[in-house]
Amino acid sequence: MERKTKPGYKGFVFDTSPAVALTDDLLRRDLTINAMAQTEEGELIDPYHGKQDLEKKILRHVSPAFAEDPVRILRIARFLARYAHQGFHIAPETITLMRSMVASGEVDALVAERVWKELERALAEKNPEQFFAVLAKCDALHTLFPNLPIDGMGMKALIAATPITQQPIIRFAALLHALPEPKQAVLSLAKRYRIPNQFQTLALLTALHHQKALQAPNLSAEELLQLLYSLDVFRREERFKDFLAACQAIASTQGAHFEPNWLMKCTRKVKSIDIQPLIAQGFEGQKLANKIKEERYKKLAKWLTGIS
């Protein structure tokens, strides 16, 4: 059995003595549906009516001990992201308790890596937007993610991304695409929660370049080539595919027509450049890189002229 000795979720001591009664152990579980046990004979031990709550699809805290661990706010939010499509909901009294935890500053004690771990797992669930909806309902959203309004374009893009992909990294990029001052906002969030570089990079590229990507067929050859270079598509094709998936979700929230295959075809048309003749002409280093870009521009301009 665990008991709280100081703020935060690390402030516990554990009592593993056999003297700790099973009912006392179950009392300190987070939710009633997790506070059930079974004897060797198959008899259900359910002192806190977890079976009834399970049948009614209610996520309810077992006791006031729930408030001793702020991670439980994140966990119950993630549970709803997983089970909302089955009709589960959080008991009103549990939401009230969660609000009191936020008001008392318990969420301020959350460790960055744990917040990110729960967020990443929530992004992979059936309804990831429910994770943020729960945080908003208990007043934790503004504390943990102040730049993510529950009714904002980022949340709409997250919802749109859900049927497109199950990859958390793409859903995350769609979620952050509409942040004000995107570069500073993405980097600040990444630093705060020690978000992995690949998540950070895709989110930043999406925030900075999605509008250009949505307008790609209307761009000049020079603008289009600069977009491709900004996205580093010639070296990072798989990441470019993730970027296009995020843009597809964003486009659907704006009522915009977007053709990711067109941009991918465009990229492949100009990707391959035979550099041996250029090297033979004496190009090397940065001059060679500039010449390759020039040759790509010529191929791109010719291709665009042919399809216009």
Tab-separated table of C-alpha atoms in Angstrom:
chain	number	residue	atom	x	y	z
A	1	MET	CA	0.000	0.000	0.000
A	2	GLU	CA	1.210	3.542	-0.746
A	3	ARG	CA	0.568	6.765	1.111
A	4	LYS	CA	1.359	10.395	0.329
A	5	THR	CA	4.101	12.164	2.266
A	6	LYS	CA	4.792	15.261	0.114
A	7	PRO	CA	3.471	17.037	-3.010
A	8	GLY	CA	3.645	15.448	-6.450
A	9	TYR	CA	3.535	11.865	-7.606
A	10	LYS	CA	6.975	11.028	-6.184
A	11	GLY	CA	5.885	11.864	-2.671
A	12	PHE	CA	4.920	8.346	-1.607
A	13	VAL	CA	6.136	5.669	0.769
A	14	PHE	CA	5.107	2.044	0.313
A	15	ASP	CA	3.917	-0.541	2.788
A	16	THR	CA	4.129	-4.061	1.339
A	17	SER	CA	3.396	-5.777	4.647
A	18	PRO	CA	1.032	-8.785	4.501
A	19	ALA	CA	-0.899	-7.016	7.225
A	20	VAL	CA	-2.235	-4.567	4.668
A	21	ALA	CA	-5.755	-5.761	3.974
A	22	LEU	CA	-6.821	-6.291	0.356
A	23	THR	CA	-9.702	-3.867	0.744
A	24	ASP	CA	-7.270	-1.211	1.996
A	25	ASP	CA	-5.042	-1.854	-1.004
A	26	LEU	CA	-7.984	-1.555	-3.392
A	27	LEU	CA	-9.065	1.634	-1.634
A	28	ARG	CA	-5.925	3.383	-2.861
A	29	ARG	CA	-6.414	2.426	-6.515
A	30	ASP	CA	-7.265	5.243	-8.895
A	31	LEU	CA	-10.614	4.153	-10.364
A	32	THR	CA	-13.342	1.823	-9.180
A	33	ILE	CA	-13.040	-0.251	-12.357
A	34	ASN	CA	-9.405	-0.888	-11.377
A	35	ALA	CA	-10.271	-1.658	-7.751
A	36	MET	CA	-11.530	-5.200	-8.207
A	37	ALA	CA	-9.841	-8.513	-7.423
A	38	GLN	CA	-10.599	-12.198	-7.743
A	39	THR	CA	-10.015	-15.083	-5.359
A	40	GLU	CA	-8.394	-18.338	-6.461
A	41	GLU	CA	-11.892	-19.784	-6.508
A	42	GLY	CA	-13.033	-17.116	-8.969
A	43	GLU	CA	-15.051	-15.043	-6.500
A	44	LEU	CA	-15.137	-11.338	-7.376
A	45	ILE	CA	-13.959	-8.951	-4.663
A	46	ASP	CA	-15.518	-5.600	-5.491
A	47	PRO	CA	-15.909	-3.432	-2.371
A	48	TYR	CA	-16.172	-0.166	-4.336
A	49	HIS	CA	-18.713	-1.244	-6.984
A	50	GLY	CA	-16.296	-1.271	-9.904
A	51	LYS	CA	-18.339	-3.870	-11.803
A	52	GLN	CA	-21.390	-1.633	-11.641
A	53	ASP	CA	-19.402	1.358	-12.893
A	54	LEU	CA	-17.919	-0.767	-15.660
A	55	GLU	CA	-21.383	-1.801	-16.799
A	56	LYS	CA	-22.533	1.827	-16.714
A	57	LYS	CA	-19.308	2.944	-18.425
A	58	ILE	CA	-18.347	5.353	-15.662
A	59	LEU	CA	-14.784	6.345	-14.774
A	60	ARG	CA	-15.029	7.154	-11.061
A	61	HIS	CA	-12.350	7.657	-8.416
A	62	VAL	CA	-12.312	5.175	-5.550
A	63	SER	CA	-11.586	7.562	-2.696
A	64	PRO	CA	-10.079	10.966	-1.850
A	65	ALA	CA	-6.681	9.225	-2.124
A	66	PHE	CA	-7.032	9.815	-5.885
A	67	ALA	CA	-6.008	13.420	-5.221
A	68	GLU	CA	-2.605	12.371	-3.897
A	69	ASP	CA	-1.201	11.627	-7.364
A	70	PRO	CA	-1.524	14.301	-10.110
A	71	VAL	CA	-0.524	11.779	-12.789
A	72	ARG	CA	-3.998	10.335	-12.305
A	73	ILE	CA	-5.426	13.425	-13.999
A	74	LEU	CA	-3.417	12.587	-17.107
A	75	ARG	CA	-4.234	8.889	-16.889
A	76	ILE	CA	-7.979	9.354	-16.618
A	77	ALA	CA	-7.828	11.822	-19.528
A	78	ARG	CA	-5.983	9.195	-21.569
A	79	PHE	CA	-8.484	6.520	-20.565
A	80	LEU	CA	-11.293	8.651	-21.944
A	81	ALA	CA	-9.324	9.164	-25.167
A	82	ARG	CA	-9.255	5.365	-25.419
A	83	TYR	CA	-12.799	4.530	-24.360
A	84	ALA	CA	-14.993	7.529	-25.225
A	85	HIS	CA	-16.082	5.867	-28.467
A	86	GLN	CA	-17.566	3.064	-26.345
A	87	GLY	CA	-19.668	5.547	-24.386
A	88	PHE	CA	-17.500	5.918	-21.275
A	89	HIS	CA	-17.629	9.160	-19.319
A	90	ILE	CA	-16.097	10.571	-16.144
A	91	ALA	CA	-18.237	10.843	-13.015
A	92	PRO	CA	-19.089	14.474	-12.131
A	93	GLU	CA	-17.701	14.079	-8.622
A	94	THR	CA	-14.393	12.886	-10.088
A	95	ILE	CA	-14.198	15.975	-12.308
A	96	THR	CA	-14.868	18.087	-9.202
A	97	LEU	CA	-12.029	16.371	-7.347
A	98	MET	CA	-9.701	16.861	-10.313
A	99	ARG	CA	-10.530	20.577	-10.358
A	100	SER	CA	-9.617	20.852	-6.699
A	101	MET	CA	-6.302	19.134	-7.442
A	102	VAL	CA	-5.541	21.676	-10.156
A	103	ALA	CA	-6.559	24.560	-7.899
A	104	SER	CA	-4.244	23.302	-5.153
A	105	GLY	CA	-1.279	23.280	-7.531
A	106	GLU	CA	-0.839	19.500	-7.713
A	107	VAL	CA	-0.332	19.547	-11.503
A	108	ASP	CA	2.597	21.923	-11.042
A	109	ALA	CA	4.484	18.999	-9.503
A	110	LEU	CA	4.183	16.848	-12.628
A	111	VAL	CA	7.522	15.809	-14.102
A	112	ALA	CA	8.021	16.820	-17.740
A	113	GLU	CA	8.810	13.332	-19.026
A	114	ARG	CA	5.643	11.915	-17.464
A	115	VAL	CA	3.453	14.583	-19.067
A	116	TRP	CA	4.997	13.813	-22.451
A	117	LYS	CA	4.654	10.045	-21.960
A	118	GLU	CA	0.936	10.339	-21.227
A	119	LEU	CA	0.422	12.822	-24.078
A	120	GLU	CA	2.216	10.611	-26.594
A	121	ARG	CA	0.141	7.613	-25.538
A	122	ALA	CA	-3.058	9.663	-25.702
A	123	LEU	CA	-2.225	10.792	-29.239
A	124	ALA	CA	-2.280	7.151	-30.321
A	125	GLU	CA	-5.769	6.514	-28.918
A	126	LYS	CA	-9.109	6.334	-30.726
A	127	ASN	CA	-10.185	9.868	-29.759
A	128	PRO	CA	-7.063	11.814	-28.753
A	129	GLU	CA	-8.960	15.094	-28.570
A	130	GLN	CA	-10.772	13.723	-25.500
A	131	PHE	CA	-7.479	13.857	-23.599
A	132	PHE	CA	-7.463	17.634	-23.990
A	133	ALA	CA	-11.215	17.922	-23.424
A	134	VAL	CA	-10.815	16.311	-19.999
A	135	LEU	CA	-7.909	18.615	-19.136
A	136	ALA	CA	-10.033	21.598	-20.150
A	137	LYS	CA	-12.972	20.383	-18.071
A	138	CYS	CA	-10.854	20.129	-14.928
A	139	ASP	CA	-9.064	23.457	-15.618
A	140	ALA	CA	-5.674	21.803	-16.237
A	141	LEU	CA	-5.395	22.568	-19.960
A	142	HIS	CA	-4.380	26.199	-19.513
A	143	THR	CA	-1.732	25.195	-16.967
A	144	LEU	CA	-0.227	22.347	-18.977
A	145	PHE	CA	-0.828	23.519	-22.561
A	146	PRO	CA	-1.661	27.240	-22.476
A	147	ASN	CA	-1.422	27.682	-26.270
A	148	LEU	CA	-3.894	24.924	-27.124
A	149	PRO	CA	-7.483	26.198	-26.862
A	150	ILE	CA	-9.976	23.356	-26.878
A	151	ASP	CA	-11.984	25.004	-29.665
A	152	GLY	CA	-8.968	26.094	-31.736
A	153	MET	CA	-7.891	25.100	-35.238
A	154	GLY	CA	-5.195	22.831	-33.844
A	155	MET	CA	-7.752	20.682	-32.042
A	156	LYS	CA	-9.897	20.522	-35.192
A	157	ALA	CA	-6.862	19.391	-37.173
A	158	LEU	CA	-6.115	16.719	-34.561
A	159	ILE	CA	-9.646	15.369	-34.946
A	160	ALA	CA	-9.259	15.440	-38.737
A	161	ALA	CA	-5.914	13.629	-38.522
A	162	THR	CA	-7.329	10.747	-36.480
A	163	PRO	CA	-8.899	8.801	-39.383
A	164	ILE	CA	-5.931	9.630	-41.648
A	165	THR	CA	-3.184	8.175	-39.466
A	166	GLN	CA	-2.562	6.382	-36.183
A	167	GLN	CA	0.933	7.828	-35.863
A	168	PRO	CA	1.240	10.143	-32.829
A	169	ILE	CA	3.952	12.200	-34.540
A	170	ILE	CA	1.640	13.237	-37.396
A	171	ARG	CA	-1.293	13.904	-35.081
A	172	PHE	CA	1.013	16.012	-32.900
A	173	ALA	CA	2.144	18.081	-35.892
A	174	ALA	CA	-1.457	18.696	-36.938
A	175	LEU	CA	-2.340	19.702	-33.377
A	176	LEU	CA	0.383	22.365	-33.196
A	177	HIS	CA	0.085	23.792	-36.708
A	178	ALA	CA	-1.918	26.893	-35.755
A	179	LEU	CA	0.082	28.120	-32.762
A	180	PRO	CA	0.746	31.874	-32.678
A	181	GLU	CA	4.435	32.665	-33.243
A	182	PRO	CA	4.880	28.998	-34.214
A	183	LYS	CA	8.648	28.668	-34.016
A	184	GLN	CA	8.888	30.067	-30.504
A	185	ALA	CA	5.747	28.240	-29.349
A	186	VAL	CA	6.811	24.816	-30.642
A	187	LEU	CA	10.351	25.120	-29.299
A	188	SER	CA	9.068	26.337	-25.933
A	189	LEU	CA	6.660	23.406	-25.601
A	190	ALA	CA	9.350	20.955	-26.709
A	191	LYS	CA	11.786	22.307	-24.143
A	192	ARG	CA	9.218	22.285	-21.348
A	193	TYR	CA	8.253	18.640	-21.837
A	194	ARG	CA	11.518	17.361	-23.344
A	195	ILE	CA	9.728	16.279	-26.480
A	196	PRO	CA	11.783	14.050	-28.815
A	197	ASN	CA	13.517	15.833	-31.682
A	198	GLN	CA	11.606	14.051	-34.438
A	199	PHE	CA	8.257	15.191	-32.992
A	200	GLN	CA	9.588	18.701	-32.510
A	201	THR	CA	10.988	18.961	-36.052
A	202	LEU	CA	7.874	17.712	-37.846
A	203	ALA	CA	5.637	19.982	-35.764
A	204	LEU	CA	7.835	22.979	-36.524
A	205	LEU	CA	8.009	22.265	-40.262
A	206	THR	CA	4.247	21.798	-40.389
A	207	ALA	CA	3.547	25.015	-38.500
A	208	LEU	CA	5.911	27.035	-40.697
A	209	HIS	CA	5.168	25.573	-44.132
A	210	HIS	CA	1.670	24.081	-44.262
A	211	GLN	CA	0.106	27.135	-45.903
A	212	LYS	CA	2.635	27.103	-48.749
A	213	ALA	CA	2.067	23.384	-49.194
A	214	LEU	CA	-1.697	23.875	-49.472
A	215	GLN	CA	-1.086	26.479	-52.191
A	216	ALA	CA	1.590	24.419	-53.983
A	217	PRO	CA	-0.052	24.157	-57.449
A	218	ASN	CA	-0.277	27.954	-57.560
A	219	LEU	CA	3.359	28.587	-56.635
A	220	SER	CA	6.044	29.553	-59.110
A	221	ALA	CA	8.842	27.091	-59.837
A	222	GLU	CA	11.175	29.157	-57.672
A	223	GLU	CA	8.728	29.265	-54.733
A	224	LEU	CA	7.953	25.571	-55.036
A	225	LEU	CA	11.603	24.564	-55.131
A	226	GLN	CA	12.337	26.720	-52.101
A	227	LEU	CA	9.497	24.978	-50.231
A	228	LEU	CA	10.962	21.576	-51.076
A	229	TYR	CA	14.394	22.641	-49.894
A	230	SER	CA	12.968	24.137	-46.693
A	231	LEU	CA	11.397	20.758	-45.975
A	232	ASP	CA	14.617	18.922	-46.887
A	233	VAL	CA	12.545	16.555	-49.018
A	234	PHE	CA	15.434	15.245	-51.115
A	235	ARG	CA	17.068	13.705	-48.045
A	236	ARG	CA	14.031	13.166	-45.783
A	237	GLU	CA	11.341	11.640	-47.960
A	238	GLU	CA	9.670	9.654	-45.159
A	239	ARG	CA	9.391	12.770	-43.007
A	240	PHE	CA	7.990	14.598	-46.040
A	241	LYS	CA	5.256	11.953	-46.276
A	242	ASP	CA	4.393	12.599	-42.625
A	243	PHE	CA	4.304	16.335	-43.349
A	244	LEU	CA	1.894	15.745	-46.239
A	245	ALA	CA	-0.382	13.652	-44.010
A	246	ALA	CA	-0.496	16.468	-41.443
A	247	CYS	CA	-1.250	18.959	-44.224
A	248	GLN	CA	-4.072	16.738	-45.458
A	249	ALA	CA	-5.706	16.934	-42.031
A	250	ILE	CA	-5.203	20.706	-41.875
A	251	ALA	CA	-6.653	21.177	-45.360
A	252	SER	CA	-9.841	19.353	-44.399
A	253	THR	CA	-10.434	21.816	-41.545
A	254	GLN	CA	-10.046	24.762	-43.940
A	255	GLY	CA	-12.225	23.358	-46.695
A	256	ALA	CA	-9.160	23.441	-48.948
A	257	HIS	CA	-8.428	21.073	-51.821
A	258	PHE	CA	-5.092	19.402	-51.240
A	259	GLU	CA	-3.326	16.813	-53.369
A	260	PRO	CA	-0.402	15.273	-51.472
A	261	ASN	CA	0.350	12.966	-54.398
A	262	TRP	CA	0.931	15.999	-56.632
A	263	LEU	CA	3.616	17.332	-54.328
A	264	MET	CA	5.219	13.910	-54.009
A	265	LYS	CA	5.239	13.502	-57.786
A	266	CYS	CA	6.738	16.969	-58.124
A	267	THR	CA	9.500	16.028	-55.694
A	268	ARG	CA	10.397	12.825	-57.492
A	269	LYS	CA	10.476	14.588	-60.849
A	270	VAL	CA	13.333	16.819	-59.744
A	271	LYS	CA	15.053	14.715	-57.093
A	272	SER	CA	17.482	12.821	-59.298
A	273	ILE	CA	20.256	14.881	-60.823
A	274	ASP	CA	23.242	13.267	-62.550
A	275	ILE	CA	26.094	14.999	-60.763
A	276	GLN	CA	28.966	13.280	-62.577
A	277	PRO	CA	28.954	15.712	-65.529
A	278	LEU	CA	28.858	18.599	-63.039
A	279	ILE	CA	31.836	17.229	-61.143
A	280	ALA	CA	33.650	16.746	-64.450
A	281	GLN	CA	33.051	20.424	-65.139
A	282	GLY	CA	34.861	21.258	-61.908
A	283	PHE	CA	31.936	21.936	-59.581
A	284	GLU	CA	32.501	20.971	-55.948
A	285	GLY	CA	31.393	21.892	-52.427
A	286	GLN	CA	28.862	24.703	-52.172
A	287	LYS	CA	29.211	25.524	-55.870
A	288	LEU	CA	28.156	21.962	-56.694
A	289	ALA	CA	25.169	22.224	-54.331
A	290	ASN	CA	24.127	25.505	-55.974
A	291	LYS	CA	24.461	23.971	-59.432
A	292	ILE	CA	22.317	20.975	-58.429
A	293	LYS	CA	19.654	23.373	-57.170
A	294	GLU	CA	19.838	25.280	-60.450
A	295	GLU	CA	19.389	22.061	-62.438
A	296	ARG	CA	16.439	21.074	-60.269
A	297	TYR	CA	14.875	24.457	-60.905
A	298	LYS	CA	15.182	23.940	-64.673
A	299	LYS	CA	13.573	20.490	-64.477
A	300	LEU	CA	10.802	21.770	-62.220
A	301	ALA	CA	10.039	24.795	-64.408
A	302	LYS	CA	9.914	22.572	-67.495
A	303	TRP	CA	7.613	20.065	-65.773
A	304	LEU	CA	5.269	22.778	-64.497
A	305	THR	CA	5.100	24.319	-67.973
A	306	GLY	CA	4.186	20.941	-69.402
A	307	ILE	CA	1.225	20.429	-67.029
A	308	SER	CA	-0.114	23.992	-67.065
